[in-house]
PDB file of C-alpha atoms in Angstrom:
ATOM      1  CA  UNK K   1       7.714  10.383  13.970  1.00  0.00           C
ATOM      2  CA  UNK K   2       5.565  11.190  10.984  1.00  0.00           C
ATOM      3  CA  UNK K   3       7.133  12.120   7.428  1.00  0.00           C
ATOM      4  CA  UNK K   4       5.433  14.211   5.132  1.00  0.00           C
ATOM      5  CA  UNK K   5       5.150  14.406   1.292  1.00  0.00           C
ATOM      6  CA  UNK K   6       2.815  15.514  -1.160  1.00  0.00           C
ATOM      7  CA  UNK K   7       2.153  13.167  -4.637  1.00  0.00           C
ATOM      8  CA  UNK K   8       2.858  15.888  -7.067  1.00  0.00           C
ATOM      9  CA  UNK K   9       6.590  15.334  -6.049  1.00  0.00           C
ATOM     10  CA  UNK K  10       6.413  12.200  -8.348  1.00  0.00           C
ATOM     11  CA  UNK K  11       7.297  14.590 -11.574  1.00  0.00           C
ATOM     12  CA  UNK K  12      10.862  14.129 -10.586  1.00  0.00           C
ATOM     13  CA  UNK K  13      11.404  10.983  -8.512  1.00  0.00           C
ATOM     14  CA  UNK K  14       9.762   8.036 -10.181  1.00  0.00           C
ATOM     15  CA  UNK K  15       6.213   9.426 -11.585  1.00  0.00           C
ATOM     16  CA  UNK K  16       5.847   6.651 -13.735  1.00  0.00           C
ATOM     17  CA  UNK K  17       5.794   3.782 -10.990  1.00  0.00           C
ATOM     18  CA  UNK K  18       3.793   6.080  -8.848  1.00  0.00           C
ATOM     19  CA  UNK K  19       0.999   6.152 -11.560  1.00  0.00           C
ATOM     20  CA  UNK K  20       0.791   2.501 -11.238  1.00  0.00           C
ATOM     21  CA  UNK K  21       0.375   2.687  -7.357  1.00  0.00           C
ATOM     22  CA  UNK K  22      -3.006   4.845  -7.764  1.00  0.00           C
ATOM     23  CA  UNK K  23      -4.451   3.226 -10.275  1.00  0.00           C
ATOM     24  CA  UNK K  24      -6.496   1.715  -7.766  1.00  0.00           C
ATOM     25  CA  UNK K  25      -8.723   5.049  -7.318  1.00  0.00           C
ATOM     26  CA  UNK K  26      -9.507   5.384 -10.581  1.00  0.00           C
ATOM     27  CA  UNK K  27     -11.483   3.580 -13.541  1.00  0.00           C
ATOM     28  CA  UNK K  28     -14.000   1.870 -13.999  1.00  0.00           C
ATOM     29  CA  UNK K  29     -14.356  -2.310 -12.830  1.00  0.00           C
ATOM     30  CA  UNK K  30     -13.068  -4.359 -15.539  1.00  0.00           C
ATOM     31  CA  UNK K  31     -15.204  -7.110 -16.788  1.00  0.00           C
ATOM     32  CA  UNK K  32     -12.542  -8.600 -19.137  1.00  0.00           C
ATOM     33  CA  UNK K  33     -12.515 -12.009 -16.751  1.00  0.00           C
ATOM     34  CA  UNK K  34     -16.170 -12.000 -17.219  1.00  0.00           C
ATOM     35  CA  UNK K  35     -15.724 -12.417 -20.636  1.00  0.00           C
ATOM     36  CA  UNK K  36     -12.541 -15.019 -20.716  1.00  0.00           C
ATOM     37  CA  UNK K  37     -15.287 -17.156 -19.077  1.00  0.00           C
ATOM     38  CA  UNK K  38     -13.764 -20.620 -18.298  1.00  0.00           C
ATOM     39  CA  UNK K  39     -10.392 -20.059 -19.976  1.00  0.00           C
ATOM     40  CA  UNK K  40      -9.580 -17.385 -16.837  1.00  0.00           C
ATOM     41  CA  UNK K  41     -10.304 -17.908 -13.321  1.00  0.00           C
ATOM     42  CA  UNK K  42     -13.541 -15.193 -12.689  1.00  0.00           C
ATOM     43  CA  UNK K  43     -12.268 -12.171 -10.763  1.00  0.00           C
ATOM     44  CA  UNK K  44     -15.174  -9.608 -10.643  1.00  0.00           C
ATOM     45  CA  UNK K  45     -18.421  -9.870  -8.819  1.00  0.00           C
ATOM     46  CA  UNK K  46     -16.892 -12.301  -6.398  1.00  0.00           C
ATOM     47  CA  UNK K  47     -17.458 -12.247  -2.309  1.00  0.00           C
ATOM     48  CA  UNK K  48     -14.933 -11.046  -0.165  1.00  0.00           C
ATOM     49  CA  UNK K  49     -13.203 -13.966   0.944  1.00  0.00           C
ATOM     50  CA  UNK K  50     -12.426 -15.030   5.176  1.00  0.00           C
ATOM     51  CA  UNK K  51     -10.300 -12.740   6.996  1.00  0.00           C
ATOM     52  CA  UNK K  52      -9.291 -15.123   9.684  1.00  0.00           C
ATOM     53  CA  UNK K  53      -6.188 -13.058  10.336  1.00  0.00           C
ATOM     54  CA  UNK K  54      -6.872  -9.810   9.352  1.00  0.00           C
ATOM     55  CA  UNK K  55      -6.741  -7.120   8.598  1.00  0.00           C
ATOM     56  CA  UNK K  56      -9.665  -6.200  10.798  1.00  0.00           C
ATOM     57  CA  UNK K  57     -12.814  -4.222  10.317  1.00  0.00           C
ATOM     58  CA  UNK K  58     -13.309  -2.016  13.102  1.00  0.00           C
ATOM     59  CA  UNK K  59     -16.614  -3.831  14.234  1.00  0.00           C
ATOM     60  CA  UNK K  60     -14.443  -6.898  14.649  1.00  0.00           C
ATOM     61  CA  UNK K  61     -12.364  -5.790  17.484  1.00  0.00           C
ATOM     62  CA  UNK K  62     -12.636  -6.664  20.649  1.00  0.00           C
ATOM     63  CA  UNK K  63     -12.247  -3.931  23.056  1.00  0.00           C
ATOM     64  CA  UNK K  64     -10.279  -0.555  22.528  1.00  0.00           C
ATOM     65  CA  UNK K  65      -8.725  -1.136  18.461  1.00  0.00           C
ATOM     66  CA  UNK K  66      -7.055   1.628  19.227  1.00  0.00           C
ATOM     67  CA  UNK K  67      -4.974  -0.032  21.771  1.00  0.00           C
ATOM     68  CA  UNK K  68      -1.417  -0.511  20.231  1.00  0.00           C
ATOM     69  CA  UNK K  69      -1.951   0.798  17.236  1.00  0.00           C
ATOM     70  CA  UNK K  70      -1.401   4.512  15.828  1.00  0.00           C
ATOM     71  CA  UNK K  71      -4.983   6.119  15.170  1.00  0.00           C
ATOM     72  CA  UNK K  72      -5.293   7.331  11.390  1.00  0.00           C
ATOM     73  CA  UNK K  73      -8.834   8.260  11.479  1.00  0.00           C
ATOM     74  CA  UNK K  74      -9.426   5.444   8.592  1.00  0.00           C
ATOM     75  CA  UNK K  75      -6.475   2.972   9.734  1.00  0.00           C
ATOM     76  CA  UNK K  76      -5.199   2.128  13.099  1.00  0.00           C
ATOM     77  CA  UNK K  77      -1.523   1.191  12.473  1.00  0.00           C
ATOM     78  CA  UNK K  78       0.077  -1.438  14.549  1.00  0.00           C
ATOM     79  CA  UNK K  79       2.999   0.500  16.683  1.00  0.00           C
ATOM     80  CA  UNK K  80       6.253  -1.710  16.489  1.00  0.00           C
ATOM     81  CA  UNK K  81       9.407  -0.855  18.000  1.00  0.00           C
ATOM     82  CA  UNK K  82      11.618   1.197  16.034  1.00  0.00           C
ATOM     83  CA  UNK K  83       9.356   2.023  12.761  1.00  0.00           C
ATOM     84  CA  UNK K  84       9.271   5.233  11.557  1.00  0.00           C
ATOM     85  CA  UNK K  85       5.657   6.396  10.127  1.00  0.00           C
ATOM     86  CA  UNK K  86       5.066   8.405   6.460  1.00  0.00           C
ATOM     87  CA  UNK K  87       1.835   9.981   5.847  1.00  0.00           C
ATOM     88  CA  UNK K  88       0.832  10.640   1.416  1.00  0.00           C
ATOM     89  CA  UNK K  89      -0.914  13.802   1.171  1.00  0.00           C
ATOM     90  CA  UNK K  90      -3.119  14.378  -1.725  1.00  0.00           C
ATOM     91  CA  UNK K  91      -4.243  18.288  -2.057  1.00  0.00           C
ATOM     92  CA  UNK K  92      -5.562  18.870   1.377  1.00  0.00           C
ATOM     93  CA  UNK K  93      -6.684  15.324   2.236  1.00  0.00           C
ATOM     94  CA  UNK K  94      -4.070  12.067   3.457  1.00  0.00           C
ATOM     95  CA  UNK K  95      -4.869   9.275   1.929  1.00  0.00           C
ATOM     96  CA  UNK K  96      -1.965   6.778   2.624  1.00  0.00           C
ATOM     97  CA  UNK K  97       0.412   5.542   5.560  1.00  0.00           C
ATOM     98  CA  UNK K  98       4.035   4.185   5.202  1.00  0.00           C
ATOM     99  CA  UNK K  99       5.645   1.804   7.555  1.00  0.00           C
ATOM    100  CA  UNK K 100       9.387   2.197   7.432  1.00  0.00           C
ATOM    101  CA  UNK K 101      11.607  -0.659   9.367  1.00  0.00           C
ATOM    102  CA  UNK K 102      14.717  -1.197   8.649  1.00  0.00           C
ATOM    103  CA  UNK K 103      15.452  -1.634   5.090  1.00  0.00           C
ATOM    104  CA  UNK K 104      12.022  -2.327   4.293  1.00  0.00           C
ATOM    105  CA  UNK K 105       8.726  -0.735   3.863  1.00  0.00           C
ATOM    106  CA  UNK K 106       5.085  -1.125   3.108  1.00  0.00           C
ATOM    107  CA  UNK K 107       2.477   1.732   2.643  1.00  0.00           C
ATOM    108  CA  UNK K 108      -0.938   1.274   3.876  1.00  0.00           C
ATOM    109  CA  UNK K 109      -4.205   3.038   1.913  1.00  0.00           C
ATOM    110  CA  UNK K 110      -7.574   1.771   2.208  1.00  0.00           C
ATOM    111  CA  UNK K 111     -10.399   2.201  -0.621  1.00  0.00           C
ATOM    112  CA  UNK K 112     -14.432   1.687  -0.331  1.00  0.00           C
ATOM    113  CA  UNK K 113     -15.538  -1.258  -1.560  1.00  0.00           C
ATOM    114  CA  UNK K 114     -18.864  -2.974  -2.780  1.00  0.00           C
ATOM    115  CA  UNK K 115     -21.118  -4.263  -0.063  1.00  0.00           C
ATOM    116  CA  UNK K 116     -20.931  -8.002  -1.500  1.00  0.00           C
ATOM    117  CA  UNK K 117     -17.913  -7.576  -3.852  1.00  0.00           C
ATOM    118  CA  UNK K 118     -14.594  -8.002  -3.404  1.00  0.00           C
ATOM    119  CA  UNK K 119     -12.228  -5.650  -5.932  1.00  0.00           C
ATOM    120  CA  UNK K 120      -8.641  -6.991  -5.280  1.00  0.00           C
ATOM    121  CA  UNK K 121      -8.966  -9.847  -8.594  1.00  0.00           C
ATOM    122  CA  UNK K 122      -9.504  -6.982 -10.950  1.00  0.00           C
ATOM    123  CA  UNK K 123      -7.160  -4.448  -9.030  1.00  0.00           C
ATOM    124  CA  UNK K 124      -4.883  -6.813  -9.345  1.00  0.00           C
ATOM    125  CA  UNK K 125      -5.212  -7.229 -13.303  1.00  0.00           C
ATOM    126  CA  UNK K 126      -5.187  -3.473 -13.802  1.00  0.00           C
ATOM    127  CA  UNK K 127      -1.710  -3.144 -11.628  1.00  0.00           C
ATOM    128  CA  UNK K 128      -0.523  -5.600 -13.672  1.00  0.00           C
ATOM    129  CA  UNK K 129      -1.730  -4.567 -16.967  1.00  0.00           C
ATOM    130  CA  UNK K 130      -0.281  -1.055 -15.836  1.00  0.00           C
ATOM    131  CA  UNK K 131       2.865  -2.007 -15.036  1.00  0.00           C
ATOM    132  CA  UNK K 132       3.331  -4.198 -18.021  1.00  0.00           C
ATOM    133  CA  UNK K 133       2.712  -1.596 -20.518  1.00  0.00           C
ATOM    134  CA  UNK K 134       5.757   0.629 -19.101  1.00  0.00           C
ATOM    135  CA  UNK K 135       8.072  -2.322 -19.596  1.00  0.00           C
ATOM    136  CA  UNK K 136       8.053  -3.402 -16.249  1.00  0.00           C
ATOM    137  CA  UNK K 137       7.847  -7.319 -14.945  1.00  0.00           C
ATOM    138  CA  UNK K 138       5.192  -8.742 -13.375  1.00  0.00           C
ATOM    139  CA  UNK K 139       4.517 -12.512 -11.314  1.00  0.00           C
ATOM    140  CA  UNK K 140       1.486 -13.267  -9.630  1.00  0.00           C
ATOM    141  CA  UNK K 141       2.027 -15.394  -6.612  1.00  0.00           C
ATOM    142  CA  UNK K 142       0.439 -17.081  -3.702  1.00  0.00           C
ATOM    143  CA  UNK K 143       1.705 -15.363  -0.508  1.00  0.00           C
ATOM    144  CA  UNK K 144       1.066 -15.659   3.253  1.00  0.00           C
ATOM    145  CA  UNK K 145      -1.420 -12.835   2.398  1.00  0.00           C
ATOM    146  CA  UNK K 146      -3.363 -14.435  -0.399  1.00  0.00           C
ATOM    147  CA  UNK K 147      -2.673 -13.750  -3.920  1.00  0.00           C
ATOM    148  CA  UNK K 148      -0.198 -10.845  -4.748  1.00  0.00           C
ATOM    149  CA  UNK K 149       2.034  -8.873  -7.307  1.00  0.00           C
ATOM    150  CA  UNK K 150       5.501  -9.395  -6.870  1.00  0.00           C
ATOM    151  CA  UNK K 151       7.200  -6.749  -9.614  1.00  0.00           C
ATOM    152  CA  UNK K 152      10.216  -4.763 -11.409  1.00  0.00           C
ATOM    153  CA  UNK K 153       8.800  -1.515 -12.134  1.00  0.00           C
ATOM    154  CA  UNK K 154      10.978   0.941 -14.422  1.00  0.00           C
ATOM    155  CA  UNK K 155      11.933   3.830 -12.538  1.00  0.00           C
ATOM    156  CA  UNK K 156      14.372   6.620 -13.405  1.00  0.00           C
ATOM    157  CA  UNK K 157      17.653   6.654 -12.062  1.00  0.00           C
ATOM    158  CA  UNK K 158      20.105  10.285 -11.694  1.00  0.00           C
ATOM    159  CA  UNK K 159      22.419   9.513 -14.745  1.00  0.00           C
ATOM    160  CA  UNK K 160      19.405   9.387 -16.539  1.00  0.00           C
ATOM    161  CA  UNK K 161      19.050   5.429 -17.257  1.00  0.00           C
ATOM    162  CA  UNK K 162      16.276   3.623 -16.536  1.00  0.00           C
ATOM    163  CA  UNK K 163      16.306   1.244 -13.113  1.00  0.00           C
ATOM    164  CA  UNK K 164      14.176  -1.563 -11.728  1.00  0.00           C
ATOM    165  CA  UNK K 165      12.445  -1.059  -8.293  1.00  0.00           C
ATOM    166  CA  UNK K 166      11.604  -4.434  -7.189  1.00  0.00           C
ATOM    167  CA  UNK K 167       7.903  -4.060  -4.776  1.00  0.00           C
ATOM    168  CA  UNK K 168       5.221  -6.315  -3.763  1.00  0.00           C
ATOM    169  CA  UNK K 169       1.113  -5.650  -4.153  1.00  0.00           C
ATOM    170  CA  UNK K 170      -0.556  -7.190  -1.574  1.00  0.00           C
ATOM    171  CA  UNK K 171      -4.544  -6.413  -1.014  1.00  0.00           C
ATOM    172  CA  UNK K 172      -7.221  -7.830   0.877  1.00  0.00           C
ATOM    173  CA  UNK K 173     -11.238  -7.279   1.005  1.00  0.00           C
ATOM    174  CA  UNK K 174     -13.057  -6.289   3.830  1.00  0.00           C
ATOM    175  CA  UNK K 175     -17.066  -5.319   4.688  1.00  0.00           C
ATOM    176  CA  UNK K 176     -17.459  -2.209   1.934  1.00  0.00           C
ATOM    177  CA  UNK K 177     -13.622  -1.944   1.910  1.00  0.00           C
ATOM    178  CA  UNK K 178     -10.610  -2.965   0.653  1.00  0.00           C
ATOM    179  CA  UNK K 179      -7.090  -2.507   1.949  1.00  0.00           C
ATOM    180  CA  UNK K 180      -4.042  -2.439  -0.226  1.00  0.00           C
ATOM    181  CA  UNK K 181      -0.383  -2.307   0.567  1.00  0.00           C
ATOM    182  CA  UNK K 182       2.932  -1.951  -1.246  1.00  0.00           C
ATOM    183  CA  UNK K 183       6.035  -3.527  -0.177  1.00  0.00           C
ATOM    184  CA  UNK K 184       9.069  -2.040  -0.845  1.00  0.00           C
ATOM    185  CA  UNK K 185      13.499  -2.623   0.082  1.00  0.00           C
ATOM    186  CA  UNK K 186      14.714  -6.104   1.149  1.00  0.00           C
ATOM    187  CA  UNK K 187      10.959  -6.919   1.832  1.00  0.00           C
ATOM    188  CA  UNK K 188      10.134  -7.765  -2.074  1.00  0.00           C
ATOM    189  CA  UNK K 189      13.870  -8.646  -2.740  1.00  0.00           C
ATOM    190  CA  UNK K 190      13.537 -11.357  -0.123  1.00  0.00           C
ATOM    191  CA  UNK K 191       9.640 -11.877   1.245  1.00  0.00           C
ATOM    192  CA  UNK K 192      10.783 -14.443   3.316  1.00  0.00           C
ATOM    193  CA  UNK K 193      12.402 -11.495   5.595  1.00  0.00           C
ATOM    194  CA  UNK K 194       9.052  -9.378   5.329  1.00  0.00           C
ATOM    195  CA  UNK K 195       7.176 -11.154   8.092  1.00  0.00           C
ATOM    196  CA  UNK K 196       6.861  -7.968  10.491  1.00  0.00           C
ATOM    197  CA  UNK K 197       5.705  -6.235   7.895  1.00  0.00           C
ATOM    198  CA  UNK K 198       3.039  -8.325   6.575  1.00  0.00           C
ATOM    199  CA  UNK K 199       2.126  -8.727  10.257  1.00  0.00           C
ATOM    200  CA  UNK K 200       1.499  -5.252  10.738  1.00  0.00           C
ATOM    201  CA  UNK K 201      -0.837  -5.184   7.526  1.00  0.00           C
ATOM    202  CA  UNK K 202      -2.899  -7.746   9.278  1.00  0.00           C
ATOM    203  CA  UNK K 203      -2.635  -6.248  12.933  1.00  0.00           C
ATOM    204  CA  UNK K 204      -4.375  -2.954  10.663  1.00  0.00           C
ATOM    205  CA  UNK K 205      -8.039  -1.958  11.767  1.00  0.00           C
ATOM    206  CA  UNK K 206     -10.098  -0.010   8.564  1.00  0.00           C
ATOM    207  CA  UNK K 207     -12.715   2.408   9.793  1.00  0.00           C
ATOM    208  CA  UNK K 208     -14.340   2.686   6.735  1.00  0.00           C
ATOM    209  CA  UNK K 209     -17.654   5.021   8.759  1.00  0.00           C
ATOM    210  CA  UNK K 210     -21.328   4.518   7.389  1.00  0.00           C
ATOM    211  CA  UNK K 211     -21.573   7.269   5.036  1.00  0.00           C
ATOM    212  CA  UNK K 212     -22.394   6.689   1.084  1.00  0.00           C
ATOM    213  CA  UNK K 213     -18.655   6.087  -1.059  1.00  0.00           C
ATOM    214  CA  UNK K 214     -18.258   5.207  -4.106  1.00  0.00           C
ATOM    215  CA  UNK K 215     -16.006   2.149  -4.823  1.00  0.00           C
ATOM    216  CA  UNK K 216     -12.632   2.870  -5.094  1.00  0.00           C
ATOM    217  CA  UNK K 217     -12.549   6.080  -3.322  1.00  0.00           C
ATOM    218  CA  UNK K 218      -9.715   6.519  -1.055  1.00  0.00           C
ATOM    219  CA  UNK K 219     -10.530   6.496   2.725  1.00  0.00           C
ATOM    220  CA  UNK K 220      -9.533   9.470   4.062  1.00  0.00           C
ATOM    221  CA  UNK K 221      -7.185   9.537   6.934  1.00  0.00           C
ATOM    222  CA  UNK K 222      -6.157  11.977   9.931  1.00  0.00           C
ATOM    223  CA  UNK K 223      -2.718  12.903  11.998  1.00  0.00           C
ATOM    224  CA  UNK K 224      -3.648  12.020  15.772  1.00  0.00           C
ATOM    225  CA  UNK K 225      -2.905  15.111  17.385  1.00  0.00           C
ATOM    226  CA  UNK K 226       0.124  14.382  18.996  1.00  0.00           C
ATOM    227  CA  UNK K 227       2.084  13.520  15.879  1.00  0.00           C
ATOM    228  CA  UNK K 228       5.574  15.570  14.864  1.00  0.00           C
ATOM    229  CA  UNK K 229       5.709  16.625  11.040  1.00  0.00           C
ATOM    230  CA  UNK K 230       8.559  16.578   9.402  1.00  0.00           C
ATOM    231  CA  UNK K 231       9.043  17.933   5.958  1.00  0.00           C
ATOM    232  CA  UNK K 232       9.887  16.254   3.332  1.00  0.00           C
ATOM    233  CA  UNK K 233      13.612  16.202   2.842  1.00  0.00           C
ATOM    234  CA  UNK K 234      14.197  16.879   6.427  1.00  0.00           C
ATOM    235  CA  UNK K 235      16.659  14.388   7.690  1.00  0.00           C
ATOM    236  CA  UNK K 236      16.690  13.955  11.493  1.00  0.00           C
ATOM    237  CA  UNK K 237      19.483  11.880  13.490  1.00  0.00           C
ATOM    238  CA  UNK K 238      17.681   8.947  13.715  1.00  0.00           C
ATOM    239  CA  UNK K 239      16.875   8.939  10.393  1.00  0.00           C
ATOM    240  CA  UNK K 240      20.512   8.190   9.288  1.00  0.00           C
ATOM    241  CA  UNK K 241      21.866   5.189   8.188  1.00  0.00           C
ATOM    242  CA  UNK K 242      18.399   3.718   7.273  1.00  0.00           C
ATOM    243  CA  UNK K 243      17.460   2.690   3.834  1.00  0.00           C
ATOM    244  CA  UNK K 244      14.945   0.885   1.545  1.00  0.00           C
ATOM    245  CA  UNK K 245      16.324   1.120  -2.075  1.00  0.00           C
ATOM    246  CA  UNK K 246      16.044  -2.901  -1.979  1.00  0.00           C
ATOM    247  CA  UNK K 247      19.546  -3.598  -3.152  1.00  0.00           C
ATOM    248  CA  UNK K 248      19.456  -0.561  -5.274  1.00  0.00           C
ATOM    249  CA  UNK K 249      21.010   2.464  -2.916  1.00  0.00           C
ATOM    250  CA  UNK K 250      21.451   4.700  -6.353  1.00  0.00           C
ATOM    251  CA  UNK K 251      17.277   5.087  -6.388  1.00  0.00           C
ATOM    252  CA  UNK K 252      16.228   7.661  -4.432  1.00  0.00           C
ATOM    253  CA  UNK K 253      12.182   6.445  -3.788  1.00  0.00           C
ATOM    254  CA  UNK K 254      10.427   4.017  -5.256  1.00  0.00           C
ATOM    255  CA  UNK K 255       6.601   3.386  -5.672  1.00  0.00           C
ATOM    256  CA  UNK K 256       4.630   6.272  -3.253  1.00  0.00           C
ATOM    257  CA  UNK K 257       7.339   5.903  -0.861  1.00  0.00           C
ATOM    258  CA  UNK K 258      10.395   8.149   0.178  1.00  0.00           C
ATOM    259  CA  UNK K 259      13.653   6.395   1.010  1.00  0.00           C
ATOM    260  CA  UNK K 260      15.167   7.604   4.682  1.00  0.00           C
ATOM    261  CA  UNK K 261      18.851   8.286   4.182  1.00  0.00           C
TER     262      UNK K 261
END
């Protein structure tokens, strides 16, 4: 089942986090490691480093990717038993996928890339630097996937007081891509319980295509033809009784994703 929302609704449930969550589109590469020279590890300019478990270029899969998997156009989705799937929308174009299982989500965009350069170091500083400057918290850690964000971003709560919602950056870099997600719920309370999800961000084909990009710009994704909209706001049975407020039920979304009551 396929959820749909559009990112203008950020206005009134949690624009500021949101913010943080495109930054990745926009901006220019910033060459403030460069500069710290030996004091900071180097971020920019680097190679993309070994994918030995994914995520997968599409030219790396060995016969039909789209076997088991849900065909965005851009991504291939893993299909796992009992996930419900969220598609962004951004004007006319979709541009991200969320995973929701359980109490936990992650959302799935992919970005063009550099040929020879990896962007996830500097994405990674600019998230951070982002997320810092609203008053949220930020750790950098080593996870199963490489090095990530684990943070409190400020979000607006209905009384009017200002919340945490606790979510995980996770990226890695690919041939003249780069694949990004965001986990949200009891999977950034508690990563050790997120191992589904982090498998289906590796089990994730990108189909970036051959035509010119410029870094940074979103890969644009499709609904297969099959797939059921639902409107935003549209609760179905299923749908009940499932939530992803990590901890936090009083939040109604966090970060680019919409909680399933």
């Amino acid at each position: 089942m396929f959820g749909r929302r559009k990112k203008n609704d950020s206005a009134k449930d949690g624009g500021a986090a949101e913010q943080v969550v495109d930054g990745v589109g926009s901006g220019e590469p910033d060459d403030a490691g460069e500069q710290d020279g030996a004091a900071t590890p180097r971020r920019v300019n680097l190679p993309p480093a070994p994918r030995p478990d994914g995520p997968w270029d599409v030219s790396e899969v060995l016969g039909n990717p789209a076997d088991g998997r849900v065909d965005l156009g851009g991504i291939l989705v893993p299909g796992v038993e009992g996930m419900e799937l969220r598609v962004e929308v951004a004007g006319d174009a979709i541009v991200a996928a969320t995973v929701v299982l359980g109490d936990s989500a992650v959302q799935l965009q992919a970005f063009a890339a550099p040929k020879k350069e990896g962007i996830w170091g500097e994405v990674r500083e600019e998230i951070a630097a982002g997320i810092t400057q609203q008053g949220g918290i930020i750790d950098e850690a080593q996870g199963s996937l490489g090095w990530e964000l684990r943070a409190q971003v400020p979000v607006p709560l209905p009384d009017g007081q200002t919340g945490a919602q606790l979510v995980r950056f996770v990226g890695v870099d690919g041939p003249r891509w780069f694949l990004r997600g965001v986990i949200s719920g009891q999977g950034a309370v508690r990563p050790e319980s997120a191992g589904v999800l982090e498998q289906i961000f590796r089990d994730t084909v990108v189909v970036r295509g051959d035509g010119p990009m410029a870094p940074r710009d979103p890969i644009v994704l499709k609904l297969p033809n099959d797939a059921q909209m639902v409107p935003d706001g549209v609760q179905t049975e299923e749908q009940e009784g499932s939530r992803f407020g990590g901890g936090m039920g009083q939040l109604e979304r966090g970060p680019e994703i919409t909680e399933v009551r």
